[in-house]
PDB file of C-alpha atoms and ligand atoms in Angstrom:
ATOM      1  CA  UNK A   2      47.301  72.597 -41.558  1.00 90.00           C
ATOM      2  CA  UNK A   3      44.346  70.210 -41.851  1.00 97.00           C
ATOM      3  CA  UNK A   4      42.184  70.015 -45.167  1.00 96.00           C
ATOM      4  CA  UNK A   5      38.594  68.645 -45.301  1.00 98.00           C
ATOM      5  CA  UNK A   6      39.132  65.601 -47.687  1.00 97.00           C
ATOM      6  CA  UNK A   7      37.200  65.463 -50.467  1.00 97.00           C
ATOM      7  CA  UNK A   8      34.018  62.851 -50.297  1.00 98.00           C
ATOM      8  CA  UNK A   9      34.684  59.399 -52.052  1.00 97.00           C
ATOM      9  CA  UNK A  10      31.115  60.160 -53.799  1.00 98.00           C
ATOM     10  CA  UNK A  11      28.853  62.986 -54.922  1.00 98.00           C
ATOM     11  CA  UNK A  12      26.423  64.792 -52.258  1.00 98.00           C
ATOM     12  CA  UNK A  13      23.251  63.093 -53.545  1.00 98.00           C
ATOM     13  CA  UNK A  14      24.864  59.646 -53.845  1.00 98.00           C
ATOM     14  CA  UNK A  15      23.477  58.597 -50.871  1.00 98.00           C
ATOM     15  CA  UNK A  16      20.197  58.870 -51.420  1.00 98.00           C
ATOM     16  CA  UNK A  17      17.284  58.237 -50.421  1.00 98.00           C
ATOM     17  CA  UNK A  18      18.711  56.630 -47.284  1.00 98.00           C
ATOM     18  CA  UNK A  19      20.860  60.102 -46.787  1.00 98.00           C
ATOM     19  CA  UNK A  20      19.329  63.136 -48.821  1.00 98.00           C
ATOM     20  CA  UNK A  21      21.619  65.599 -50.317  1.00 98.00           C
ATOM     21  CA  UNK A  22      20.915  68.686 -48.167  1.00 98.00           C
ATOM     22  CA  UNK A  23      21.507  66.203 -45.026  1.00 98.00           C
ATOM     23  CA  UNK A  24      25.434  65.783 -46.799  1.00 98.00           C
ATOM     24  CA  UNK A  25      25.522  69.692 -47.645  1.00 98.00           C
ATOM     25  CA  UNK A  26      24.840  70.235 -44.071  1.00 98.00           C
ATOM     26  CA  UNK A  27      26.359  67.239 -42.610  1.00 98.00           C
ATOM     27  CA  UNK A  28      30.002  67.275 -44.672  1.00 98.00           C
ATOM     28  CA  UNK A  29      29.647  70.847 -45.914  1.00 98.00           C
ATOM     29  CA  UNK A  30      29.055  72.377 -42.506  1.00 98.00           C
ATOM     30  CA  UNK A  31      29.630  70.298 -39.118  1.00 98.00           C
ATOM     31  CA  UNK A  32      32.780  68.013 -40.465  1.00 98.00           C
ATOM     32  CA  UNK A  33      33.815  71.575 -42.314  1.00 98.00           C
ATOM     33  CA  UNK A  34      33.716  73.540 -39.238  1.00 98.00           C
ATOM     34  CA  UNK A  35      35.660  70.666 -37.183  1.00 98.00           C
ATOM     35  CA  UNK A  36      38.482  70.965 -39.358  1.00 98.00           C
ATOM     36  CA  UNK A  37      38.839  74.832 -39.347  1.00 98.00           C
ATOM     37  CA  UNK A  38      38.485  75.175 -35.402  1.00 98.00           C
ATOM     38  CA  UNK A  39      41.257  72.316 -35.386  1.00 98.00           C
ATOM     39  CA  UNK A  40      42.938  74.467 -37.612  1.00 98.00           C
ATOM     40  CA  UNK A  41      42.955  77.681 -35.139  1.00 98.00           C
ATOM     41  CA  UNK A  42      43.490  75.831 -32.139  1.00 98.00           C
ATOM     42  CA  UNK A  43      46.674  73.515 -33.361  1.00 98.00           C
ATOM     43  CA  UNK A  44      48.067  77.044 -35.421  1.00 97.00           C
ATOM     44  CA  UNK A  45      51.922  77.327 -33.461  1.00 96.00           C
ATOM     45  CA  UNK A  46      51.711  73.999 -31.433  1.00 96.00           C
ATOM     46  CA  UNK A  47      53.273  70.887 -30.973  1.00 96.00           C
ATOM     47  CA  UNK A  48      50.124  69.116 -32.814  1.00 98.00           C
ATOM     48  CA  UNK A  49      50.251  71.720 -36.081  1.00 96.00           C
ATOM     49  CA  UNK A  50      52.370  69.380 -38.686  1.00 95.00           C
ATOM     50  CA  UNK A  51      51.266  65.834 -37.082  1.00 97.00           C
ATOM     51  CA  UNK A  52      49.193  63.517 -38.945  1.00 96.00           C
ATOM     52  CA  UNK A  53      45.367  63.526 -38.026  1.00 97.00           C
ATOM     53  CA  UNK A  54      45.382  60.190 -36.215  1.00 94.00           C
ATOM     54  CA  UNK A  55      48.789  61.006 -34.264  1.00 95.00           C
ATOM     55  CA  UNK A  56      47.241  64.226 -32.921  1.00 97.00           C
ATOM     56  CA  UNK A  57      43.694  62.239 -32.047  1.00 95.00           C
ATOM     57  CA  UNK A  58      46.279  59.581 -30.201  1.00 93.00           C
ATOM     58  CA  UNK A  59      48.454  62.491 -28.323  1.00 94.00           C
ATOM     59  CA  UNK A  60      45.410  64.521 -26.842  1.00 95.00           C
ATOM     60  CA  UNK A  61      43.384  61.715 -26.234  1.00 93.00           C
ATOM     61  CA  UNK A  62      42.886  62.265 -21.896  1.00 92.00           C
ATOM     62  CA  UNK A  63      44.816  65.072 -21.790  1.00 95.00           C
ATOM     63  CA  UNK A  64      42.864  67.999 -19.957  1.00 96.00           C
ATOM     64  CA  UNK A  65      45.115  70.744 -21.402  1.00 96.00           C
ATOM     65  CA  UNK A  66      44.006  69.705 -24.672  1.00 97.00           C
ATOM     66  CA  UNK A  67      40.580  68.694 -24.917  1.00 97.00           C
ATOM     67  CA  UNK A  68      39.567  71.723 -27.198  1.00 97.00           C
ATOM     68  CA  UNK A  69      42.305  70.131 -30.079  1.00 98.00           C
ATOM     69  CA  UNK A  70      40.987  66.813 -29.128  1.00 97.00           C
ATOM     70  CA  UNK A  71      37.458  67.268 -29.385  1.00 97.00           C
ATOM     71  CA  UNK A  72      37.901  68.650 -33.445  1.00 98.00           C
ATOM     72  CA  UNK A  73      40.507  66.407 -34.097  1.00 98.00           C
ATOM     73  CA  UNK A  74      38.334  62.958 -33.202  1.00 97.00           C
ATOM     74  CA  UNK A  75      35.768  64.861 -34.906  1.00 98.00           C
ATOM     75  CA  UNK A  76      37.549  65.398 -37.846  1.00 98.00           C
ATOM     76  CA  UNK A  77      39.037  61.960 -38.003  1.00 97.00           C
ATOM     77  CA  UNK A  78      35.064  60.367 -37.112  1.00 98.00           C
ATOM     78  CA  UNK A  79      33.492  61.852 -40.034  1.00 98.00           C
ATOM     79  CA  UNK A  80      36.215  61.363 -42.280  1.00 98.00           C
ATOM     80  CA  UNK A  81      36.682  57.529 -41.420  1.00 98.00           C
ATOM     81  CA  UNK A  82      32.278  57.863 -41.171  1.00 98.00           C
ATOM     82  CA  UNK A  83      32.230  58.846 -45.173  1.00 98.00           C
ATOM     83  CA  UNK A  84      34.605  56.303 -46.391  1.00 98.00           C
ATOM     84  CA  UNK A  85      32.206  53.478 -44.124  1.00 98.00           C
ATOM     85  CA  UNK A  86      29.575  54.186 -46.772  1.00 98.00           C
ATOM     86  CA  UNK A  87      29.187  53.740 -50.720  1.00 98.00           C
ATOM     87  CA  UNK A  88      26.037  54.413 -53.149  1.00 97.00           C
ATOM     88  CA  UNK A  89      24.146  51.204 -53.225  1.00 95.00           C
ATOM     89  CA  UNK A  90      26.082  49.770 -50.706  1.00 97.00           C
ATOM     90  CA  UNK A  91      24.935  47.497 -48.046  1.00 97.00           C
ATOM     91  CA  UNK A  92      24.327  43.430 -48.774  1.00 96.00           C
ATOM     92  CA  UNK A  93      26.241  40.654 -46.323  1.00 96.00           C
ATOM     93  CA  UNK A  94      29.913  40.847 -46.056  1.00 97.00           C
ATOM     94  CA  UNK A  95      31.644  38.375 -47.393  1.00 97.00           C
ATOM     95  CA  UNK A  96      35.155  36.674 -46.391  1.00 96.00           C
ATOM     96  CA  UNK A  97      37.033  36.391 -43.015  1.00 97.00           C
ATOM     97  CA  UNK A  98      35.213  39.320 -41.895  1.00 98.00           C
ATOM     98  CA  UNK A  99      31.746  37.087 -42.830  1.00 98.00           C
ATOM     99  CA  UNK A 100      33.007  34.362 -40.812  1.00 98.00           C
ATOM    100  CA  UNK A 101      34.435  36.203 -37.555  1.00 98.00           C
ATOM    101  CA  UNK A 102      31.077  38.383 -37.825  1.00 98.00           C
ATOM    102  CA  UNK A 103      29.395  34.671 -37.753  1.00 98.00           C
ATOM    103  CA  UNK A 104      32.084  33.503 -35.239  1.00 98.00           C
ATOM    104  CA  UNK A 105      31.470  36.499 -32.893  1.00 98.00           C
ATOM    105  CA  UNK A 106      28.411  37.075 -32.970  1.00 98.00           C
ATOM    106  CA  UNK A 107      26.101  33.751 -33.786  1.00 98.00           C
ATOM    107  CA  UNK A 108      24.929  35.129 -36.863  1.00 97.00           C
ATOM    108  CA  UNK A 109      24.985  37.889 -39.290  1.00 97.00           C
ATOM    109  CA  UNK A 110      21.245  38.764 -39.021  1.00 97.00           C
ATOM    110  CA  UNK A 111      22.262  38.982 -35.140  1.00 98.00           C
ATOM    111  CA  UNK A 112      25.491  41.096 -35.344  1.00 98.00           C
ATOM    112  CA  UNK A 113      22.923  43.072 -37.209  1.00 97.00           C
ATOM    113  CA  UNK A 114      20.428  43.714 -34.410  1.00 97.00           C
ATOM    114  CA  UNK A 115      22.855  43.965 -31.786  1.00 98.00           C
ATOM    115  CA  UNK A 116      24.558  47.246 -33.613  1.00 98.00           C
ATOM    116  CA  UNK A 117      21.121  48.483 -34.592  1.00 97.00           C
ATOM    117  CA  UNK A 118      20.290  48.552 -30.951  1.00 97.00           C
ATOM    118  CA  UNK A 119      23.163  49.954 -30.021  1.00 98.00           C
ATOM    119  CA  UNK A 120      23.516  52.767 -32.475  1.00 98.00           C
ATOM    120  CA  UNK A 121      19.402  53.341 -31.253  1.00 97.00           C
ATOM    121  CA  UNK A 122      20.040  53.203 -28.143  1.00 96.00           C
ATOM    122  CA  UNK A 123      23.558  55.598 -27.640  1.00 94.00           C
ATOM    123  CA  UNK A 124      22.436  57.931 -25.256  1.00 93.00           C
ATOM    124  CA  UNK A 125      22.177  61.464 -26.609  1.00 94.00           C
ATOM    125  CA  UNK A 126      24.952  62.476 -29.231  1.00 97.00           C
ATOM    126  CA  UNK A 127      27.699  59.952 -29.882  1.00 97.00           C
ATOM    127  CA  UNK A 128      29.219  56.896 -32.508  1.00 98.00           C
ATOM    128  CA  UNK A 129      28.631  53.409 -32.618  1.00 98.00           C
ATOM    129  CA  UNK A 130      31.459  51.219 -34.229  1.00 98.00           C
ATOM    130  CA  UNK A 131      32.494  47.430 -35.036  1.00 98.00           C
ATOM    131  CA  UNK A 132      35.819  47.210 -34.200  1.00 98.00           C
ATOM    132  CA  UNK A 133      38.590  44.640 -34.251  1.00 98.00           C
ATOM    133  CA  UNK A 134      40.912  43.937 -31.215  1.00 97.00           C
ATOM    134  CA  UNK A 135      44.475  42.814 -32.532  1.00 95.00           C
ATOM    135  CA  UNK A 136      43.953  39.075 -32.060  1.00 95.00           C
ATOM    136  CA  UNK A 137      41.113  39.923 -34.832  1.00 97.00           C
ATOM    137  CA  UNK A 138      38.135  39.391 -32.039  1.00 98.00           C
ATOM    138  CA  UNK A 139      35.045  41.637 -33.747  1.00 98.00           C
ATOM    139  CA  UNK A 140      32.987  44.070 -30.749  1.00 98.00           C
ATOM    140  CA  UNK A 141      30.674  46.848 -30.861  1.00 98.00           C
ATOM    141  CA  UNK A 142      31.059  49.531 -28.887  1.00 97.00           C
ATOM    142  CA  UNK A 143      29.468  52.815 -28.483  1.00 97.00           C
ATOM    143  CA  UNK A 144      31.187  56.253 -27.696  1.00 97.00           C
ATOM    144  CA  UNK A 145      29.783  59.560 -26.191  1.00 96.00           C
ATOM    145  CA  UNK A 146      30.250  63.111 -28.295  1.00 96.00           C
ATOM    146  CA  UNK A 147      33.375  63.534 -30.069  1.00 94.00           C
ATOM    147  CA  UNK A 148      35.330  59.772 -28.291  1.00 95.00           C
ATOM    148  CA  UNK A 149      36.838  57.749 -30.088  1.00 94.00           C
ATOM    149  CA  UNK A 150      37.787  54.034 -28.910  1.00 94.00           C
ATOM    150  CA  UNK A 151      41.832  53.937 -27.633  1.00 90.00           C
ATOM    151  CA  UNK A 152      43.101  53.528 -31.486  1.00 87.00           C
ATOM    152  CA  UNK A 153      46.451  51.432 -29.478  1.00 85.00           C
ATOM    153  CA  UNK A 154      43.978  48.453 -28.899  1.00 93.00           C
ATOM    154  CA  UNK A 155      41.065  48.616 -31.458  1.00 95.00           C
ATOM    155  CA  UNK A 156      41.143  49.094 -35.126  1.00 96.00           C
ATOM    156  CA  UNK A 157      37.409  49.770 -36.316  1.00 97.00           C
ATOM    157  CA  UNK A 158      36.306  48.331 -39.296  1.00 98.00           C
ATOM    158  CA  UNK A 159      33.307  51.032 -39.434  1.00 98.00           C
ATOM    159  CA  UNK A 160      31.333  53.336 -37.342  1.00 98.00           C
ATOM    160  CA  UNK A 161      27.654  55.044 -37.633  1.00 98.00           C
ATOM    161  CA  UNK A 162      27.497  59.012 -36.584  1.00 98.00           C
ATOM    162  CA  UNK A 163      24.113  58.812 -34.561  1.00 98.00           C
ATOM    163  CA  UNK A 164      24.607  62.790 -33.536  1.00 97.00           C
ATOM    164  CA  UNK A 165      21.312  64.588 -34.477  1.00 97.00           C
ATOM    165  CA  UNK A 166      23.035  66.183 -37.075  1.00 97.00           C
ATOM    166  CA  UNK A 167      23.614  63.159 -39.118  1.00 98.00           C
ATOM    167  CA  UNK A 168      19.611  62.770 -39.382  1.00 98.00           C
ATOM    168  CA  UNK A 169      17.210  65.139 -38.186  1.00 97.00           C
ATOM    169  CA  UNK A 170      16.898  67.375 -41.370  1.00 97.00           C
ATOM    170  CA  UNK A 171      15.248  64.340 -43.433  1.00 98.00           C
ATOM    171  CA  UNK A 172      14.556  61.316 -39.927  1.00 98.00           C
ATOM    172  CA  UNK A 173      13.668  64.139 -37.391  1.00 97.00           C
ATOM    173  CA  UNK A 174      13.887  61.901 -34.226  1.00 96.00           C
ATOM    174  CA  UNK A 175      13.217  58.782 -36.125  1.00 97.00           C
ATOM    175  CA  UNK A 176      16.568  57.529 -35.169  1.00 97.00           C
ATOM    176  CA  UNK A 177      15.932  53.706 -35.636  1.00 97.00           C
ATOM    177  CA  UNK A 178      14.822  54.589 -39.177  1.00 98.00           C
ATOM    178  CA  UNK A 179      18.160  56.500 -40.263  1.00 98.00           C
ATOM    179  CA  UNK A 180      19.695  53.347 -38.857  1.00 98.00           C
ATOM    180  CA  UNK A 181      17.903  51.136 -41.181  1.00 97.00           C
ATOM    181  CA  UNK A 182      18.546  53.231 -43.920  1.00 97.00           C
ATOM    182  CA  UNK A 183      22.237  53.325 -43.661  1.00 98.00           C
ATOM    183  CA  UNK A 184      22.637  49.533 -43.351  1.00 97.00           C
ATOM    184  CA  UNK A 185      22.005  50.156 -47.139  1.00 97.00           C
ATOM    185  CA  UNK A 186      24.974  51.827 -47.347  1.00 98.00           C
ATOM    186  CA  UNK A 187      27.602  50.363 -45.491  1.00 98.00           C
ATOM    187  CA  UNK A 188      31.116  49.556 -47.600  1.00 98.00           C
ATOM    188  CA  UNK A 189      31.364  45.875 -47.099  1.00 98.00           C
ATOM    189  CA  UNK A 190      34.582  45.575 -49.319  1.00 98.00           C
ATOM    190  CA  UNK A 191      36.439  48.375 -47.650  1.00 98.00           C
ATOM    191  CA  UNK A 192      35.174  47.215 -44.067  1.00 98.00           C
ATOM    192  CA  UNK A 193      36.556  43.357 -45.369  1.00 98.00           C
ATOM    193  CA  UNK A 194      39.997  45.028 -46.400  1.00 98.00           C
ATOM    194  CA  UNK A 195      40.311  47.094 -43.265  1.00 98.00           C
ATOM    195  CA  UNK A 196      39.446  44.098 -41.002  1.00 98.00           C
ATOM    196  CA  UNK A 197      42.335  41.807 -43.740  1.00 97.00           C
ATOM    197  CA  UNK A 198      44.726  43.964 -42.237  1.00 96.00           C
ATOM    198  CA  UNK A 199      44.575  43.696 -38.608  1.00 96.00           C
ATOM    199  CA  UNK A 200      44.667  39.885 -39.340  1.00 96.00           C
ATOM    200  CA  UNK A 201      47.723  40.377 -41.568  1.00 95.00           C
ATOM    201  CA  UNK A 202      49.450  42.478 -38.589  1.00 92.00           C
ATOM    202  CA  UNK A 203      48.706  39.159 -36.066  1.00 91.00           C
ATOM    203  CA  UNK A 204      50.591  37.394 -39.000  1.00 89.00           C
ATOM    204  CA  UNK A 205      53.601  39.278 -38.978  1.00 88.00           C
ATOM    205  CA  UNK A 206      52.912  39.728 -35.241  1.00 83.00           C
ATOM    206  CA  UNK A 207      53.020  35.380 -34.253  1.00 80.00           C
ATOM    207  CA  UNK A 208      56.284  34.687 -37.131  1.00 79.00           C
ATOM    208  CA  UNK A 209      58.080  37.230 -35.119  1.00 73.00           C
ATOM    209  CA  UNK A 210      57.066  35.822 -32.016  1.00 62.00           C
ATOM    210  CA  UNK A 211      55.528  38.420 -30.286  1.00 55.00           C
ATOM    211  CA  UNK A 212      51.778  37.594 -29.494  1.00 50.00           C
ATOM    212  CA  UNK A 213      52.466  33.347 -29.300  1.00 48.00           C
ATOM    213  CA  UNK A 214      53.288  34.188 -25.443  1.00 48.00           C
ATOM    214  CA  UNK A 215      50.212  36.302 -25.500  1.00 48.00           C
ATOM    215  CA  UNK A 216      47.574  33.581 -27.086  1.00 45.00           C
ATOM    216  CA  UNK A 217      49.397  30.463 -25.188  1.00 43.00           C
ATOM    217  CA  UNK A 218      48.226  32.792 -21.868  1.00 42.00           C
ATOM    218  CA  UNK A 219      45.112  33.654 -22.889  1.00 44.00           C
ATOM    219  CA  UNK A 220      44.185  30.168 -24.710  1.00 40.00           C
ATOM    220  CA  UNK A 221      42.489  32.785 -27.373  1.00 41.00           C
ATOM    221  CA  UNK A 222      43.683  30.975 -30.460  1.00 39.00           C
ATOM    222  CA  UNK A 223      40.282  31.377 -31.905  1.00 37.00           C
ATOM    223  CA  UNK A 224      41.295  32.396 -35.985  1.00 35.00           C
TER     224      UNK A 224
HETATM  225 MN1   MN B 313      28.411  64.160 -37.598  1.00 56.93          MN
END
């Protein structure tokens, strides 16, 4: 059985960059209704008692499934998408993720452009995310619909729901303008601790000794 979680903030906290009736639709509706289909279609399968994630992992590609995937990544997206945002968020990160944002991408103001365009430029319905590869390397990358990028090899840091649901009520097809709004929202300290931890897991991962074969091969000792 899969619950809609509770939003870190109150409906209207968003505002004015995401109005109120935008989250009663948005989070009251779509993300609701992904979570009770999910909830129909797992009822007396393997998938029922697993956590979210697991069940996103275990029907990702898998034909005979794609009804459980589709609301599951769905589910998982706009859950991960409301904890990406805080009331007057927004501002420069700061930190490691500062500097491999820097490192990565020349500059913050151009990390900046580069996801607005591609968050404006996704075609049709769809996610763009800044993710972390497990040597800590920052990308963006965009996904179609309900995809989500292969959670073995990329741990994102935060995404941006560019589905015409997430705007149209307040932006109509001002797409480019939602995206400017929610830079003024993004959760810089929870984007710093997520990204913290993937560099913590290379850590662990080069004193046991697993990934020193891995960066002596690829020369990629860039942290
Ligand atoms: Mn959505």
């Amino acid at each position: 059985m899969f619950y809609l979680p509770p939003l870190p903030y109150p409906m209207n906290a968003l505002e004015p960059y995401i109005s109120e009736k935008t989250m009663e639709f948005h989070y009251g509706k779509h993300h609701k209704a992904y979570v009770d289909n999910l909830n129909k279609l797992v009822k007396d399968t393997e998938f029922e008692n697993m956590p979210l994630e697991e069940v996103v992992k275990n029907t990702a590609g898998r034909k005979e499934f794609t009804g459980i995937f589709n609301n599951a990544a769905q589910a998982w997206n706009h859950a991960f998408f409301w904890n990406c945002m805080q009331k007057d968020g927004g501002g420069e990160p700061s930190g490691e993720l500062k500097k491999k944002i820097e490192r990565d991408f020349g500059s913050y103001e151009n990390f900046r452009s580069e996801f607005k365009t591609a968050a404006t430029t996704q075609f049709g319905s769809g996610w763009a995310w800044l993710v972390s590869d497990q040597d800590g390397t920052l990308m963006i990358l965009t996904t179609a619909n309900q995809d989500v990028p292969d959670l073995k090899l990329y741990t994102p840091i935060f995404l941006i729901d560019v589905w015409e649901h997430a705007y149209y009520l307040q932006y109509q097809n001002r797409r480019p303008d939602y995206v400017q709004g929610w830079h003024k929202l993004i959760h810089w300290k929870k984007a710093e601790r997520r990204y913290e931890q993937v560099l913590c897991r290379r850590e662990r991962g080069n004193e046991n000794g697993e990934q020193t074969d891995h960066k002596k091969r690829t020369g990629r000792d860039r942290l």
